[in-house]
Structure formats: structure tokens, C-alpha cells
Amino acid sequence: MDFNEDRLLAARLKSGDEMAYDTLMNQYYVLLCNYAFTFTKNRDNAEDIVQNVMVDLWTKRKKIKPELCLKNYLYKSVYNGFISQYRKQKPVIYLEKKHIDAVDAIMESNQEEMQRLIKLVNHEIERLPKKCREIFLLNKKDGLTHTEISEHLDISTKTVEGHITRAFKILKNRLEERIGPVLFLLLGNPLK
């Protein structure tokens, strides 16, 4: 969905268009659940967070600003929902602070820069060796665990771990240092 479609959808939501809400759910629900799962590591908790975000968006739709980028808003809301849930359970730790800083840095970027960085990351993921890319995407995009991937592909979990580690090393070497926060946000895993 491009920026203009996103703005049109935001305007339709603001006016109470239920079809726009259905479109939004169809477009983002699964993606947001997978994104939330990278934080929660629990499908039920991930779905709860996304459902709360979507309900909150609908109930507050009249306050939507015309320039709102729905995609950014939804991802940041899911992340904030996770942080809220997480803080109720655990104290802030170093990794959480690092992730918060990465999200803040990305969300402060302008829309065009954000889209450019995401395209660059996706392009480099597509350039990964075939098996490495397949395993990496099963883990990072589809949210499968190492064990689930090993059973699905009939390979060892060590092989899965090796491919994921290799993918991160390749991406780190190919991408500029400032892309690190985008990878951290998109993939839910810090580059070491």
C-alpha cells in the first residue's frame, strides 16, 4: 500500500467506513500478529496486542489526522502495546532500551526515507542464498521457531541456526550501519 492509498484509507476510517476497517484488517492483521510475535514469543499474547490496537484505532477513528501514515501508526502501536504488557511483567532491561531507541530513531525518519530503508533491507534479504533466505524468512517473517523449521524442512536445528546466523552476518556486512535500527525493528533481533 503506497502513501496516497494509506492516506485515503485513513480518511475513510475517520468517516466511519466499515469497509475501510475491513481492508485494514485484511492488509495488516497477520503481518502485525507476526510482528508482535517477534516480541512476545506467544501467539495468543501477540493476537491480543494486535486486537487491542485495531479496536483502539476504530474507537478513536474520529481523531485520525489526515496525514497519518497508518502503517507506521499500527506498527508503533503494536510495539507500544508490547512494551506496556512487558513492563507490567518485567523491569526494563538493556535490550528493551536498545529496541526502544531503534524504534524511536526509525519513527522519527521521514516517510520517504523509511520506505527507502525498508526497500533496501528487503532487496538485500532477496539477495541472500536461496536456502539461507528461505530459512531466514520462515523464522523472521512467518514466526516459526527453529524446531518448527527443522521439522518442516527435515533438517537439524543446528543447520537452521547456522543459516539464520549467516543471514544476519551477510545483511550486516551489506547494509550501512544506520540500517541496523531498521533491521532491528523489522526482524526483532539485534545484529551483533
Tab-separated table of C-alpha atoms in Angstrom:
chain	number	residue	atom	x	y	z
A	1	MET	CA	0.000	0.000	0.000
A	2	ASP	CA	1.544	3.311	-1.047
A	3	PHE	CA	1.438	6.542	0.914
A	4	ASN	CA	-1.553	8.009	-1.002
A	5	GLU	CA	-3.625	4.833	-0.578
A	6	ASP	CA	-2.692	4.873	3.092
A	7	ARG	CA	-3.933	8.472	3.479
A	8	LEU	CA	-7.172	7.684	1.622
A	9	LEU	CA	-7.767	4.695	3.881
A	10	ALA	CA	-7.136	6.894	6.938
A	11	ALA	CA	-9.722	9.403	5.671
A	12	ARG	CA	-12.255	6.623	5.056
A	13	LEU	CA	-11.664	5.235	8.551
A	14	LYS	CA	-12.143	8.670	10.071
A	15	SER	CA	-15.533	8.944	8.366
A	16	GLY	CA	-16.599	5.604	9.879
A	17	ASP	CA	-16.316	3.490	6.715
A	18	GLU	CA	-16.503	-0.123	7.931
A	19	MET	CA	-15.202	-1.419	4.598
A	20	ALA	CA	-12.025	0.615	5.163
A	21	TYR	CA	-11.638	-1.060	8.548
A	22	ASP	CA	-12.088	-4.492	6.922
A	23	THR	CA	-9.474	-3.565	4.316
A	24	LEU	CA	-7.097	-2.524	7.070
A	25	MET	CA	-7.670	-5.786	8.935
A	26	ASN	CA	-7.113	-7.851	5.776
A	27	GLN	CA	-3.978	-5.882	4.895
A	28	TYR	CA	-2.264	-5.767	8.285
A	29	TYR	CA	-3.704	-8.211	10.832
A	30	VAL	CA	-1.481	-11.209	10.055
A	31	LEU	CA	1.590	-9.024	9.494
A	32	LEU	CA	1.044	-7.254	12.814
A	33	CYS	CA	0.499	-10.557	14.638
A	34	ASN	CA	3.779	-11.877	13.232
A	35	TYR	CA	5.484	-8.633	14.220
A	36	ALA	CA	4.063	-8.794	17.758
A	37	PHE	CA	5.097	-12.442	17.997
A	38	THR	CA	8.750	-11.465	17.464
A	39	PHE	CA	8.495	-9.686	20.810
A	40	THR	CA	6.108	-11.865	22.796
A	41	LYS	CA	7.121	-15.325	21.518
A	42	ASN	CA	3.499	-16.233	22.305
A	43	ARG	CA	0.811	-16.308	19.593
A	44	ASP	CA	-2.103	-15.588	21.969
A	45	ASN	CA	-0.374	-12.561	23.511
A	46	ALA	CA	0.594	-11.304	20.051
A	47	GLU	CA	-3.014	-11.551	18.840
A	48	ASP	CA	-4.301	-9.833	21.994
A	49	ILE	CA	-1.962	-6.897	21.412
A	50	VAL	CA	-2.979	-6.552	17.748
A	51	GLN	CA	-6.685	-6.862	18.512
A	52	ASN	CA	-6.394	-4.144	21.167
A	53	VAL	CA	-4.591	-1.871	18.685
A	54	MET	CA	-7.218	-2.428	15.988
A	55	VAL	CA	-10.148	-1.885	18.372
A	56	ASP	CA	-8.480	1.234	19.749
A	57	LEU	CA	-7.968	2.592	16.217
A	58	TRP	CA	-11.636	2.063	15.396
A	59	THR	CA	-12.930	3.619	18.630
A	60	LYS	CA	-10.662	6.653	18.204
A	61	ARG	CA	-11.106	6.923	14.422
A	62	LYS	CA	-12.622	10.422	14.578
A	63	LYS	CA	-9.291	11.720	15.904
A	64	ILE	CA	-7.309	10.379	12.916
A	65	LYS	CA	-5.224	13.115	11.321
A	66	PRO	CA	-5.300	13.335	7.505
A	67	GLU	CA	-1.521	12.993	7.216
A	68	LEU	CA	-1.426	9.852	9.392
A	69	CYS	CA	0.635	7.006	7.956
A	70	LEU	CA	-1.466	4.041	9.069
A	71	LYS	CA	1.312	1.508	8.583
A	72	ASN	CA	3.736	3.387	10.838
A	73	TYR	CA	0.977	4.081	13.352
A	74	LEU	CA	-0.068	0.421	13.525
A	75	TYR	CA	3.458	-0.942	13.899
A	76	LYS	CA	4.355	1.611	16.542
A	77	SER	CA	1.061	0.955	18.383
A	78	VAL	CA	1.726	-2.786	18.402
A	79	TYR	CA	5.212	-2.162	19.711
A	80	ASN	CA	3.889	0.194	22.393
A	81	GLY	CA	1.258	-2.405	23.314
A	82	PHE	CA	4.004	-4.962	23.780
A	83	ILE	CA	6.072	-2.559	25.897
A	84	SER	CA	3.031	-1.853	28.077
A	85	GLN	CA	2.390	-5.550	28.555
A	86	TYR	CA	6.075	-6.286	29.102
A	87	ARG	CA	6.573	-3.553	31.688
A	88	LYS	CA	3.742	-4.976	33.740
A	89	GLN	CA	5.669	-8.236	33.923
A	90	LYS	CA	9.372	-7.305	33.972
A	91	PRO	CA	11.663	-4.353	34.686
A	92	VAL	CA	13.268	-2.517	31.761
A	93	ILE	CA	16.418	-4.243	30.586
A	94	TYR	CA	19.230	-3.218	28.262
A	95	LEU	CA	17.862	-5.000	25.187
A	96	GLU	CA	14.456	-3.387	25.609
A	97	LYS	CA	16.074	0.053	25.832
A	98	LYS	CA	18.082	-0.667	22.687
A	99	HIS	CA	14.924	-1.715	20.856
A	100	ILE	CA	13.005	1.353	22.074
A	101	ASP	CA	15.833	3.565	20.805
A	102	ALA	CA	15.769	1.787	17.419
A	103	VAL	CA	12.011	2.253	17.071
A	104	ASP	CA	12.244	5.913	18.033
A	105	ALA	CA	15.034	6.524	15.510
A	106	ILE	CA	13.046	4.898	12.719
A	107	MET	CA	9.742	6.530	13.559
A	108	GLU	CA	11.432	9.943	13.513
A	109	SER	CA	12.632	9.350	9.942
A	110	ASN	CA	10.541	10.900	7.220
A	111	GLN	CA	8.196	8.644	5.255
A	112	GLU	CA	10.298	8.574	2.078
A	113	GLU	CA	13.488	7.703	3.962
A	114	MET	CA	11.670	4.982	5.899
A	115	GLN	CA	10.327	3.429	2.672
A	116	ARG	CA	13.785	3.620	1.070
A	117	LEU	CA	15.400	1.843	4.012
A	118	ILE	CA	12.737	-0.881	4.090
A	119	LYS	CA	13.134	-1.449	0.336
A	120	LEU	CA	16.899	-1.666	0.759
A	121	VAL	CA	16.592	-4.232	3.558
A	122	ASN	CA	14.042	-6.292	1.585
A	123	HIS	CA	16.282	-6.152	-1.514
A	124	GLU	CA	19.246	-7.464	0.463
A	125	ILE	CA	17.123	-10.213	2.013
A	126	GLU	CA	16.109	-11.291	-1.510
A	127	ARG	CA	19.821	-11.464	-2.442
A	128	LEU	CA	20.585	-13.984	0.314
A	129	PRO	CA	21.489	-17.508	-0.848
A	130	LYS	CA	18.292	-19.457	-1.591
A	131	LYS	CA	18.255	-21.883	1.376
A	132	CYS	CA	19.544	-19.219	3.756
A	133	ARG	CA	16.798	-16.800	2.611
A	134	GLU	CA	14.083	-19.458	2.906
A	135	ILE	CA	15.017	-20.360	6.488
A	136	PHE	CA	15.558	-16.733	7.468
A	137	LEU	CA	12.094	-15.725	6.179
A	138	LEU	CA	10.387	-18.727	7.795
A	139	ASN	CA	11.803	-17.540	11.098
A	140	LYS	CA	11.585	-13.761	10.789
A	141	LYS	CA	8.544	-13.284	8.563
A	142	ASP	CA	6.415	-16.314	9.379
A	143	GLY	CA	7.463	-16.518	13.030
A	144	LEU	CA	8.379	-20.203	13.012
A	145	THR	CA	10.722	-21.443	15.731
A	146	HIS	CA	13.994	-23.176	14.914
A	147	THR	CA	12.420	-26.519	15.847
A	148	GLU	CA	9.370	-25.920	13.644
A	149	ILE	CA	11.609	-25.007	10.703
A	150	SER	CA	13.819	-28.069	11.218
A	151	GLU	CA	10.760	-30.345	11.253
A	152	HIS	CA	9.206	-28.597	8.244
A	153	LEU	CA	12.384	-28.821	6.136
A	154	ASP	CA	13.645	-32.085	7.647
A	155	ILE	CA	16.979	-30.596	8.708
A	156	SER	CA	18.674	-30.223	12.098
A	157	THR	CA	18.049	-27.243	14.367
A	158	LYS	CA	21.803	-26.544	14.217
A	159	THR	CA	21.501	-26.160	10.447
A	160	VAL	CA	18.594	-23.758	10.944
A	161	GLU	CA	20.586	-21.726	13.479
A	162	GLY	CA	23.582	-21.682	11.128
A	163	HIS	CA	21.543	-20.316	8.217
A	164	ILE	CA	19.909	-17.615	10.364
A	165	THR	CA	23.273	-16.558	11.804
A	166	ARG	CA	24.746	-16.498	8.294
A	167	ALA	CA	21.846	-14.372	7.026
A	168	PHE	CA	22.379	-11.803	9.777
A	169	LYS	CA	26.122	-11.651	9.069
A	170	ILE	CA	25.537	-11.163	5.341
A	171	LEU	CA	22.932	-8.452	5.947
A	172	LYS	CA	25.141	-6.688	8.462
A	173	ASN	CA	28.055	-6.664	6.015
A	174	ARG	CA	25.973	-5.484	3.045
A	175	LEU	CA	23.968	-2.774	4.734
A	176	GLU	CA	25.103	0.547	6.065
A	177	GLU	CA	25.464	0.947	9.831
A	178	ARG	CA	22.387	3.204	10.032
A	179	ILE	CA	20.267	0.378	8.624
A	180	GLY	CA	20.796	-1.546	11.873
A	181	PRO	CA	17.745	0.006	13.570
A	182	VAL	CA	15.555	-0.880	10.571
A	183	LEU	CA	16.723	-4.497	10.721
A	184	PHE	CA	16.184	-4.488	14.466
A	185	LEU	CA	12.632	-3.211	14.040
A	186	LEU	CA	11.671	-5.389	11.046
A	187	LEU	CA	13.284	-8.588	12.252
A	188	GLY	CA	13.131	-8.279	16.018
A	189	ASN	CA	16.718	-9.366	16.507
A	190	PRO	CA	19.804	-7.233	17.150
A	191	LEU	CA	22.800	-7.523	14.892
A	192	LYS	CA	25.894	-8.385	16.830
